[in-house]
Coordinates of N, CA and C in Angstrom, one line a residue:
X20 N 0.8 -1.2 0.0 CA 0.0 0.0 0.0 C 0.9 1.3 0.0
X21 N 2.3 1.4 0.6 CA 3.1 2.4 1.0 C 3.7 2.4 -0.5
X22 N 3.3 2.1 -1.2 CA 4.0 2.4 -3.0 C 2.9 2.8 -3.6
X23 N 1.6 2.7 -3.3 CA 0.5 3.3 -4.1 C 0.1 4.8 -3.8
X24 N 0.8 4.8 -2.2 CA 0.4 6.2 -1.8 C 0.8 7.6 -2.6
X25 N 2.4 7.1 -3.1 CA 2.7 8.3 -3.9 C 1.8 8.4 -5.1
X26 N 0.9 7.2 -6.0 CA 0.4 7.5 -7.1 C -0.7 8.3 -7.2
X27 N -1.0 7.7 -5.7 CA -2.6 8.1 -5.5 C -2.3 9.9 -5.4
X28 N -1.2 10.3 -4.5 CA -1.2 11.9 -4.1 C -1.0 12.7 -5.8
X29 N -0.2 12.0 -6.4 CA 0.0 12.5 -7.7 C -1.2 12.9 -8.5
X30 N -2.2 11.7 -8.6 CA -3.5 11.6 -8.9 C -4.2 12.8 -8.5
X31 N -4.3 13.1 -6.9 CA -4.8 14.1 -6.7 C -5.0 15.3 -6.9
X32 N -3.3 15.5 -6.8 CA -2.8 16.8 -7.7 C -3.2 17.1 -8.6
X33 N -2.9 16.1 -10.1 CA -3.3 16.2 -11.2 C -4.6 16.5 -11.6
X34 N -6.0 15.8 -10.6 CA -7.0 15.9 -10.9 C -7.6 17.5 -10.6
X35 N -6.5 17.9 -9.8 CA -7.1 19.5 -9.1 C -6.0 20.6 -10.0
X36 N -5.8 20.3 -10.4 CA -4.9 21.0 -11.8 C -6.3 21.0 -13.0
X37 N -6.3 19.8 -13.5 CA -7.3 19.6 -14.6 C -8.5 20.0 -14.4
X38 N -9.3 20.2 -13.2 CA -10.5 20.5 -12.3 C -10.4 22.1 -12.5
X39 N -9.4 23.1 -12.1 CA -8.8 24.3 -12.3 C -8.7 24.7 -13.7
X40 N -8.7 24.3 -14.8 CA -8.0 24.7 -16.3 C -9.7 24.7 -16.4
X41 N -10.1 23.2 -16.4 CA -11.6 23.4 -17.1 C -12.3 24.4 -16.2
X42 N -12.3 24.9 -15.5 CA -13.1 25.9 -14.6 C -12.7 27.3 -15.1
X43 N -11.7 27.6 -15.4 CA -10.7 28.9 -16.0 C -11.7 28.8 -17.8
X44 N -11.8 27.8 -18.4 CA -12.0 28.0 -19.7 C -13.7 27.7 -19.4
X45 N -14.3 27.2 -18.5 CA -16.0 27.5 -18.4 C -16.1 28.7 -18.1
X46 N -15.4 29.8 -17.2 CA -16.0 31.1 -17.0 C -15.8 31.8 -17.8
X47 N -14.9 31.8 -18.9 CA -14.7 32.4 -20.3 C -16.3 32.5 -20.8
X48 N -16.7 30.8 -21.1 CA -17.6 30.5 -22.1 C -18.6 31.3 -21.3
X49 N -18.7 30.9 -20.2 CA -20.1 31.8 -19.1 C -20.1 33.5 -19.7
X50 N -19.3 34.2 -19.5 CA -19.2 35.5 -19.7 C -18.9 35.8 -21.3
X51 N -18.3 34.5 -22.4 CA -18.6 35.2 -23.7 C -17.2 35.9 -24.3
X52 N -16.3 35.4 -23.3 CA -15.1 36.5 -23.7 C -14.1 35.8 -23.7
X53 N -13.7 35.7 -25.2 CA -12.3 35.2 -25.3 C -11.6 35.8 -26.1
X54 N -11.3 37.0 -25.4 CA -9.9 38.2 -25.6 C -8.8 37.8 -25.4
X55 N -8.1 38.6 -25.6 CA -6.1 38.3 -25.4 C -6.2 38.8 -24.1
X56 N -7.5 39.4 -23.1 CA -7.5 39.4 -21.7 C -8.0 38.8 -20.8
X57 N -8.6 37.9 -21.6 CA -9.2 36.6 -20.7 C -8.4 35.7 -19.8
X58 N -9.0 34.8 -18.8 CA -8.6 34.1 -18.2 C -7.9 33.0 -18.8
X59 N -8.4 31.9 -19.7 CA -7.9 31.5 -20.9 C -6.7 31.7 -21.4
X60 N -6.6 33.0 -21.9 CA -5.4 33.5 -22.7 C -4.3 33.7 -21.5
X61 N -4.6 33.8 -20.4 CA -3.6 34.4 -19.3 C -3.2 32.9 -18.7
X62 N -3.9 32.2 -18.5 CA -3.9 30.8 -18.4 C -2.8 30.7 -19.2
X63 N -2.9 30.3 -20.6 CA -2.5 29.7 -21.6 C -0.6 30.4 -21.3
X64 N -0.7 31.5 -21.4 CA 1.0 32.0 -21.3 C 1.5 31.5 -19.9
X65 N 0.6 31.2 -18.6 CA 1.5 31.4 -17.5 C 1.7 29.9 -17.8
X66 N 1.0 29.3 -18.2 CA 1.2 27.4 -18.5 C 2.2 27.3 -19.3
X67 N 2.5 28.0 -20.1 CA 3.6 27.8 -21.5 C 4.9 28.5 -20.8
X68 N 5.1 29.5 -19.6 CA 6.4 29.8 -19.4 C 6.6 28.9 -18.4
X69 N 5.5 28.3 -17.6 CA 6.1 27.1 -16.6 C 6.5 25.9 -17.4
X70 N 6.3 25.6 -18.8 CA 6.7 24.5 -19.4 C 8.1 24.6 -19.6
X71 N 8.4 25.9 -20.3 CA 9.3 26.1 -21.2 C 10.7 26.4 -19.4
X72 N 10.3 26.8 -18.7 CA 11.1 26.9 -17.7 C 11.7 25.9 -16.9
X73 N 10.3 25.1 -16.2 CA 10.7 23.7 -16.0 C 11.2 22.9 -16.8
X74 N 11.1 22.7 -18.2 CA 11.9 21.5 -19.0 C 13.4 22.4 -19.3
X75 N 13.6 23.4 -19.1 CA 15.3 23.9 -18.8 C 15.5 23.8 -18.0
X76 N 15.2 24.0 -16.5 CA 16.1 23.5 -15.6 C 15.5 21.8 -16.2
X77 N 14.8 21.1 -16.1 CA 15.0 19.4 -16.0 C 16.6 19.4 -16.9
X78 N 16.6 20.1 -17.8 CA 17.9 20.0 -19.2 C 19.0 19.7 -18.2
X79 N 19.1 20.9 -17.6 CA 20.6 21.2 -16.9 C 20.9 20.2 -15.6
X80 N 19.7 19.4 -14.8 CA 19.4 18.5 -13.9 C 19.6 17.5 -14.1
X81 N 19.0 16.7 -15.6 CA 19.3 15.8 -16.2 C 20.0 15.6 -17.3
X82 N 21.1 15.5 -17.2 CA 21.9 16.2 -18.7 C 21.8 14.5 -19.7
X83 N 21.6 13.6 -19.5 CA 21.2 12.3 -20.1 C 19.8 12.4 -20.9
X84 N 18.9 13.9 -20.4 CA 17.6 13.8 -21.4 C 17.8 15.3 -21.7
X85 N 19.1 15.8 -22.0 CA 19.2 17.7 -22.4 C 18.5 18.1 -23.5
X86 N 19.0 17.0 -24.4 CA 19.0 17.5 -25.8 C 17.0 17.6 -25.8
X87 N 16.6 16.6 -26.0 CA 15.0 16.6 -25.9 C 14.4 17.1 -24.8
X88 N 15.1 17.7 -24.1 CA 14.2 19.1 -23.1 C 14.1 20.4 -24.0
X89 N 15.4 20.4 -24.5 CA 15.5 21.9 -24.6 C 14.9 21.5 -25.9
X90 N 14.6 20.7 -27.1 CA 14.3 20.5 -28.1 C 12.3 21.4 -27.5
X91 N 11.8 20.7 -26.7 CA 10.5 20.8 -26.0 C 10.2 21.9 -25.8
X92 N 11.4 22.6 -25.0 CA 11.2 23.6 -24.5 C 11.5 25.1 -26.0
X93 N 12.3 24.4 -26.7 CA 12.1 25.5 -27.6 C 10.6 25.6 -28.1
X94 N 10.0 24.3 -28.4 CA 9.0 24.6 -29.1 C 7.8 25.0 -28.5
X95 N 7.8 24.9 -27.2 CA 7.0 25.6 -25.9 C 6.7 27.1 -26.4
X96 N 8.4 27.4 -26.3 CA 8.9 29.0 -26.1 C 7.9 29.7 -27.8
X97 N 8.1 29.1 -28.8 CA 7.5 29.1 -30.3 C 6.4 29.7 -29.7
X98 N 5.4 28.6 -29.1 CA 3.7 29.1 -29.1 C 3.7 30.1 -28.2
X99 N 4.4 30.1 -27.0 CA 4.4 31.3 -26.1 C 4.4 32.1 -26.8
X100 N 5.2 32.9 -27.8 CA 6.0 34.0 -28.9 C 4.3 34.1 -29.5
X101 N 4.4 32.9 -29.6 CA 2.7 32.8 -30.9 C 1.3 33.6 -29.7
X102 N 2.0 33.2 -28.6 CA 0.3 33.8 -27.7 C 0.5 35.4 -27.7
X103 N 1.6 35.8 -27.9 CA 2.0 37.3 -27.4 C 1.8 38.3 -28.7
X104 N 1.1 37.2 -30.2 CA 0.9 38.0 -31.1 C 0.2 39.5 -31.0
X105 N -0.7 39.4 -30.3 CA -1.5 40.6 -30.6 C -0.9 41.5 -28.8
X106 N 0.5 41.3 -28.7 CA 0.8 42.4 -27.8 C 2.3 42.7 -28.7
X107 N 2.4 41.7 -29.5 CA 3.7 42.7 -30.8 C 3.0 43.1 -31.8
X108 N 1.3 42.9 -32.0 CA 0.9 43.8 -33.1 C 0.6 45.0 -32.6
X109 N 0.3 45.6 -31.3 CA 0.1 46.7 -30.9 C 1.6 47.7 -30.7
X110 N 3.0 46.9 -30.0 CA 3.9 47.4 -29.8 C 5.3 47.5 -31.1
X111 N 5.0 47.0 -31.7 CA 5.8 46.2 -33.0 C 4.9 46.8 -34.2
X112 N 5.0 45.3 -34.7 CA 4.3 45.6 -36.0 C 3.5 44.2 -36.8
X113 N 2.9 44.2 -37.0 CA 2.2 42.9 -37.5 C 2.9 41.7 -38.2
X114 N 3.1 40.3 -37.6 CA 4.0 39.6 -37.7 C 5.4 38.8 -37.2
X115 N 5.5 40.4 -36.2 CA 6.4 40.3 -35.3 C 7.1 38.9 -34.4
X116 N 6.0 38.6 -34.1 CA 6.0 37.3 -33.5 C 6.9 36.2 -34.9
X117 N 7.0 36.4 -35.8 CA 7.1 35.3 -37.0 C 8.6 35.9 -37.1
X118 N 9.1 36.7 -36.9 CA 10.4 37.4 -37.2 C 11.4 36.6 -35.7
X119 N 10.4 36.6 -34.8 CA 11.6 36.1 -33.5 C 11.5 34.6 -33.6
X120 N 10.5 34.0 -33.9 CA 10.9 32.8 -34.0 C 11.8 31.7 -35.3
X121 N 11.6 32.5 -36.0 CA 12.6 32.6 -37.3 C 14.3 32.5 -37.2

């Protein structure tokens, strides 16, 4: 039983993570608003720098899985660039986002 306990706490976690995301993207639908200032959208970038951050340090922690972290984490970093489109089309210029990940 003392080996199931860690799966089960993991489980828990994960279910109150996934419980959280779908709650964040129902009160969008409730209210009708899916802006680049929505919950959603704000969701979506602070999820995408914890990816891209955690799988660089895992890189430098596990240097036997580097190459395929940082591989992950660039392409993390890609869609993050890709969420921030319409705050380089207001500060920048249209596209912008396609120029840095280039």
């Amino acid at each position: 039983m003392k080996e199931l306990l860690p799966l089960f706490v993991r489980l828990a976690i994960y279910s109150v993570f996934m419980f959280l995301i779908i709650q964040i993207v129902a009160l969008d639908f409730r209210e009708a608003d899916f802006t680049e200032s929505s919950f959603t959208e704000i969701a979506q970038k602070i999820l995408l720098t914890t990816m891209v951050l955690g799988l660089v340090f895992f890189s430098y922690n596990y240097p036997r899985f580097r190459i395929i972290s940082i591989i992950m984490a660039l392409f993390f970093l890609v869609h993050f660039f890709r969420e921030l489109d319409s705050f380089f089309d207001e500060n920048f210029f249209d596209g912008f986002w396609q120029l840095i990940v280039w």
